């Protein structure tokens, strides 16, 4: 397997001997993504598929749903979906308990002194990937922990939220590069645990949607 990045490796060895015809050659590659050094079996089953019979281009590449499913499994197993957003790690992130307190009175009562806020996001299940006509969709189930960062660098958990997200990713060839454009279709929150008391989650949805779209989605586009 060849390394892709710190989280995954790809096995693109041949499944069978190349099929050589008068006008073309067929190469049947595995296309399996693994966590680094962990080549155990995938929980998914590869379904056979064929490339449409066309001859107006020099090269055709086809990626199966299995390829993206094993990618999702590998990155989930390697912890790539665990993200920390804090002022120290992201220069554009400048959220404090004072901002949360202006929206949620319970936070203002719990943290009278303004402290920086840190978010920890993690996937709680393997993201589900489905291929569509011109793109593919990803269903993500996760959680987000919101911490107050104290002056001694310790943290206090304010509350934990469940997250359900649905995204669409379209792939295009631009300037001889494969480029992905990501669209966030749905983002839902629910309160899982709170150390500041119960509050209506709708009060937070706008600010959290803004944070996740400005901090997490651009980094995904960059990859």
Short mmCIF file of C-alpha atoms in Angstrom, two decimals:
data_model
loop_
_atom_site.label_atom_id
_atom_site.label_comp_id
_atom_site.label_asym_id
_atom_site.label_seq_id
_atom_site.Cartn_x
_atom_site.Cartn_y
_atom_site.Cartn_z
CA UNK A 1 0.00 0.00 0.00
CA UNK A 2 1.10 3.56 -0.79
CA UNK A 3 0.67 6.30 1.85
CA UNK A 4 -1.92 8.98 1.02
CA UNK A 5 -1.37 11.08 4.14
CA UNK A 6 -0.94 10.54 7.89
CA UNK A 7 -4.34 8.85 8.15
CA UNK A 8 -4.62 6.44 5.23
CA UNK A 9 -2.86 4.21 2.71
CA UNK A 10 -4.20 2.90 -0.59
CA UNK A 11 -3.80 -0.57 -2.08
CA UNK A 12 -4.15 -0.16 -5.85
CA UNK A 13 -2.67 -3.51 -6.89
CA UNK A 14 -4.21 -5.39 -9.82
CA UNK A 15 -7.10 -7.76 -9.16
CA UNK A 16 -6.33 -9.67 -12.35
CA UNK A 17 -4.12 -9.59 -15.42
CA UNK A 18 -4.76 -6.57 -17.71
CA UNK A 19 -7.24 -7.24 -20.51
CA UNK A 20 -5.61 -6.10 -23.77
CA UNK A 21 -7.80 -5.39 -26.80
CA UNK A 22 -7.11 -3.83 -30.19
CA UNK A 23 -8.24 -0.34 -29.16
CA UNK A 24 -7.91 -0.27 -25.37
CA UNK A 25 -6.57 -1.86 -22.20
CA UNK A 26 -8.66 -2.60 -19.11
CA UNK A 27 -6.96 -2.39 -15.71
CA UNK A 28 -8.93 -3.78 -12.76
CA UNK A 29 -7.38 -2.23 -9.62
CA UNK A 30 -8.32 -2.94 -6.02
CA UNK A 31 -8.70 0.65 -4.78
CA UNK A 32 -8.92 -0.19 -1.06
CA UNK A 33 -8.09 2.43 1.58
CA UNK A 34 -6.61 1.32 4.92
CA UNK A 35 -5.54 3.04 8.13
CA UNK A 36 -1.70 3.16 8.19
CA UNK A 37 -0.28 -0.31 8.91
CA UNK A 38 -3.73 -1.81 9.56
CA UNK A 39 -4.60 -4.06 6.62
CA UNK A 40 -7.48 -5.93 8.22
CA UNK A 41 -10.62 -6.64 6.24
CA UNK A 42 -13.10 -3.89 5.43
CA UNK A 43 -16.66 -4.10 6.84
CA UNK A 44 -17.96 -3.44 3.30
CA UNK A 45 -18.40 -5.76 0.31
CA UNK A 46 -17.22 -4.65 -3.12
CA UNK A 47 -19.92 -4.83 -5.79
CA UNK A 48 -18.86 -5.38 -9.43
CA UNK A 49 -19.45 -2.53 -11.87
CA UNK A 50 -18.65 -1.71 -15.49
CA UNK A 51 -17.52 1.44 -17.28
CA UNK A 52 -19.90 2.65 -20.04
CA UNK A 53 -18.75 1.68 -23.54
CA UNK A 54 -17.40 4.99 -24.84
CA UNK A 55 -14.42 5.79 -27.03
CA UNK A 56 -14.24 9.57 -27.40
CA UNK A 57 -11.65 10.10 -24.66
CA UNK A 58 -8.12 8.81 -24.17
CA UNK A 59 -8.49 7.75 -20.53
CA UNK A 60 -11.41 6.71 -18.34
CA UNK A 61 -11.28 6.35 -14.56
CA UNK A 62 -14.07 4.78 -12.52
CA UNK A 63 -14.30 4.79 -8.71
CA UNK A 64 -16.75 2.49 -6.98
CA UNK A 65 -18.84 3.25 -3.91
CA UNK A 66 -16.66 0.66 -2.17
CA UNK A 67 -13.59 2.88 -2.71
CA UNK A 68 -15.25 5.79 -0.89
CA UNK A 69 -16.68 3.52 1.82
CA UNK A 70 -13.25 2.09 2.65
CA UNK A 71 -11.89 5.66 2.65
CA UNK A 72 -14.50 6.69 5.19
CA UNK A 73 -13.75 3.63 7.33
CA UNK A 74 -9.99 4.23 7.23
CA UNK A 75 -10.16 7.91 8.13
CA UNK A 76 -12.69 7.20 10.89
CA UNK A 77 -10.51 4.43 12.36
CA UNK A 78 -7.41 6.66 12.22
CA UNK A 79 -9.22 9.49 14.04
CA UNK A 80 -9.14 11.97 11.14
CA UNK A 81 -12.66 13.14 11.97
CA UNK A 82 -11.64 14.24 15.48
CA UNK A 83 -11.08 18.01 15.25
CA UNK A 84 -10.21 20.59 17.89
CA UNK A 85 -11.09 24.22 17.17
CA UNK A 86 -9.48 26.76 19.47
CA UNK A 87 -7.88 30.19 19.29
CA UNK A 88 -4.42 28.62 19.49
CA UNK A 89 -5.02 26.29 16.52
CA UNK A 90 -7.14 28.55 14.31
CA UNK A 91 -6.34 32.24 14.00
CA UNK A 92 -9.85 33.14 12.83
CA UNK A 93 -11.54 31.49 15.80
CA UNK A 94 -12.24 34.04 18.53
CA UNK A 95 -15.26 32.80 20.50
CA UNK A 96 -15.60 33.29 24.24
CA UNK A 97 -18.02 32.32 26.99
CA UNK A 98 -19.18 35.92 26.89
CA UNK A 99 -20.47 35.42 23.34
CA UNK A 100 -22.18 32.17 24.29
CA UNK A 101 -23.53 33.87 27.42
CA UNK A 102 -25.16 36.61 25.35
CA UNK A 103 -27.20 33.89 23.63
CA UNK A 104 -27.61 31.40 26.48
CA UNK A 105 -28.29 32.96 29.92
CA UNK A 106 -27.29 29.71 31.61
CA UNK A 107 -23.73 30.05 30.29
CA UNK A 108 -23.54 33.66 31.53
CA UNK A 109 -24.55 32.53 35.03
CA UNK A 110 -22.13 29.60 35.00
CA UNK A 111 -19.13 31.59 33.71
CA UNK A 112 -19.26 35.17 34.99
CA UNK A 113 -15.65 35.84 33.91
CA UNK A 114 -15.16 35.68 30.12
CA UNK A 115 -12.97 32.76 29.03
CA UNK A 116 -11.91 31.54 25.57
CA UNK A 117 -13.92 28.64 24.19
CA UNK A 118 -12.59 25.41 22.70
CA UNK A 119 -14.64 23.01 20.57
CA UNK A 120 -13.90 19.30 20.20
CA UNK A 121 -15.66 17.57 17.33
CA UNK A 122 -15.65 13.84 16.71
CA UNK A 123 -17.50 11.35 14.54
CA UNK A 124 -19.42 8.83 16.64
CA UNK A 125 -20.13 6.49 13.71
CA UNK A 126 -18.43 5.67 10.41
CA UNK A 127 -19.64 8.32 7.93
CA UNK A 128 -21.94 6.81 5.32
CA UNK A 129 -21.04 7.51 1.67
CA UNK A 130 -23.53 7.18 -1.20
CA UNK A 131 -22.81 7.81 -4.87
CA UNK A 132 -25.22 10.02 -6.84
CA UNK A 133 -25.44 10.91 -10.54
CA UNK A 134 -22.97 13.82 -10.50
CA UNK A 135 -21.69 13.79 -6.92
CA UNK A 136 -21.73 11.77 -3.72
CA UNK A 137 -23.30 12.43 -0.35
CA UNK A 138 -21.84 11.87 3.10
CA UNK A 139 -23.96 11.33 6.22
CA UNK A 140 -22.08 12.14 9.43
CA UNK A 141 -23.15 11.42 13.00
CA UNK A 142 -20.98 13.09 15.60
CA UNK A 143 -20.71 15.03 18.81
CA UNK A 144 -19.27 18.36 19.84
CA UNK A 145 -17.93 19.23 23.28
CA UNK A 146 -17.78 22.91 24.23
CA UNK A 147 -15.13 23.83 26.81
CA UNK A 148 -14.18 27.01 28.65
CA UNK A 149 -10.39 27.45 28.66
CA UNK A 150 -9.26 28.69 32.09
CA UNK A 151 -6.20 30.92 32.73
CA UNK A 152 -4.13 27.92 33.89
CA UNK A 153 -4.85 26.21 30.51
CA UNK A 154 -7.17 23.66 32.07
CA UNK A 155 -10.65 23.27 30.60
CA UNK A 156 -14.18 23.06 31.97
CA UNK A 157 -16.83 21.23 29.98
CA UNK A 158 -19.84 23.47 29.42
CA UNK A 159 -22.04 21.16 27.36
CA UNK A 160 -22.02 18.38 24.78
CA UNK A 161 -24.12 18.32 21.63
CA UNK A 162 -25.00 15.63 19.11
CA UNK A 163 -24.54 16.58 15.46
CA UNK A 164 -26.14 15.13 12.32
CA UNK A 165 -24.83 16.47 9.03
CA UNK A 166 -25.49 15.74 5.37
CA UNK A 167 -23.06 17.01 2.74
CA UNK A 168 -22.77 16.70 -1.04
CA UNK A 169 -19.39 16.61 -2.78
CA UNK A 170 -19.00 17.15 -6.52
CA UNK A 171 -15.73 16.27 -8.28
CA UNK A 172 -14.43 18.09 -11.34
CA UNK A 173 -11.21 18.27 -13.33
CA UNK A 174 -9.79 21.80 -13.26
CA UNK A 175 -6.35 22.80 -14.51
CA UNK A 176 -5.30 19.13 -14.65
CA UNK A 177 -6.28 18.62 -11.00
CA UNK A 178 -9.14 16.73 -9.40
CA UNK A 179 -11.07 19.37 -7.42
CA UNK A 180 -13.89 18.74 -4.97
CA UNK A 181 -16.61 21.25 -4.11
CA UNK A 182 -18.49 20.64 -0.88
CA UNK A 183 -22.05 21.73 -0.04
CA UNK A 184 -23.54 21.45 3.44
CA UNK A 185 -27.14 20.29 2.92
CA UNK A 186 -28.28 19.77 6.49
CA UNK A 187 -26.85 20.42 9.95
CA UNK A 188 -28.86 19.46 13.04
CA UNK A 189 -27.99 19.73 16.74
CA UNK A 190 -29.39 18.18 19.90
CA UNK A 191 -28.29 18.70 23.49
CA UNK A 192 -26.69 15.54 24.94
CA UNK A 193 -25.28 16.84 28.23
CA UNK A 194 -25.03 20.20 29.97
CA UNK A 195 -23.14 21.43 33.03
CA UNK A 196 -24.81 24.85 32.81
CA UNK A 197 -28.42 23.64 32.91
CA UNK A 198 -30.97 22.93 30.21
CA UNK A 199 -31.42 25.43 27.37
CA UNK A 200 -33.14 25.54 24.00
CA UNK A 201 -30.78 24.27 21.33
CA UNK A 202 -32.31 26.61 18.73
CA UNK A 203 -30.56 29.50 20.49
CA UNK A 204 -27.21 28.06 19.48
CA UNK A 205 -27.87 26.71 16.00
CA UNK A 206 -27.04 29.89 14.11
CA UNK A 207 -23.70 30.56 15.81
CA UNK A 208 -22.61 26.90 15.70
CA UNK A 209 -23.57 26.56 12.03
CA UNK A 210 -21.49 29.65 11.28
CA UNK A 211 -18.48 28.33 13.23
CA UNK A 212 -18.56 24.91 11.57
CA UNK A 213 -19.05 26.26 8.06
CA UNK A 214 -16.25 28.85 8.36
CA UNK A 215 -13.74 26.69 10.26
CA UNK A 216 -14.35 23.07 9.22
CA UNK A 217 -15.73 23.21 5.67
CA UNK A 218 -12.94 25.38 4.15
CA UNK A 219 -10.31 22.97 5.45
CA UNK A 220 -12.21 20.13 3.80
CA UNK A 221 -12.25 22.00 0.49
CA UNK A 222 -8.51 22.52 0.79
CA UNK A 223 -7.96 18.78 0.77
#
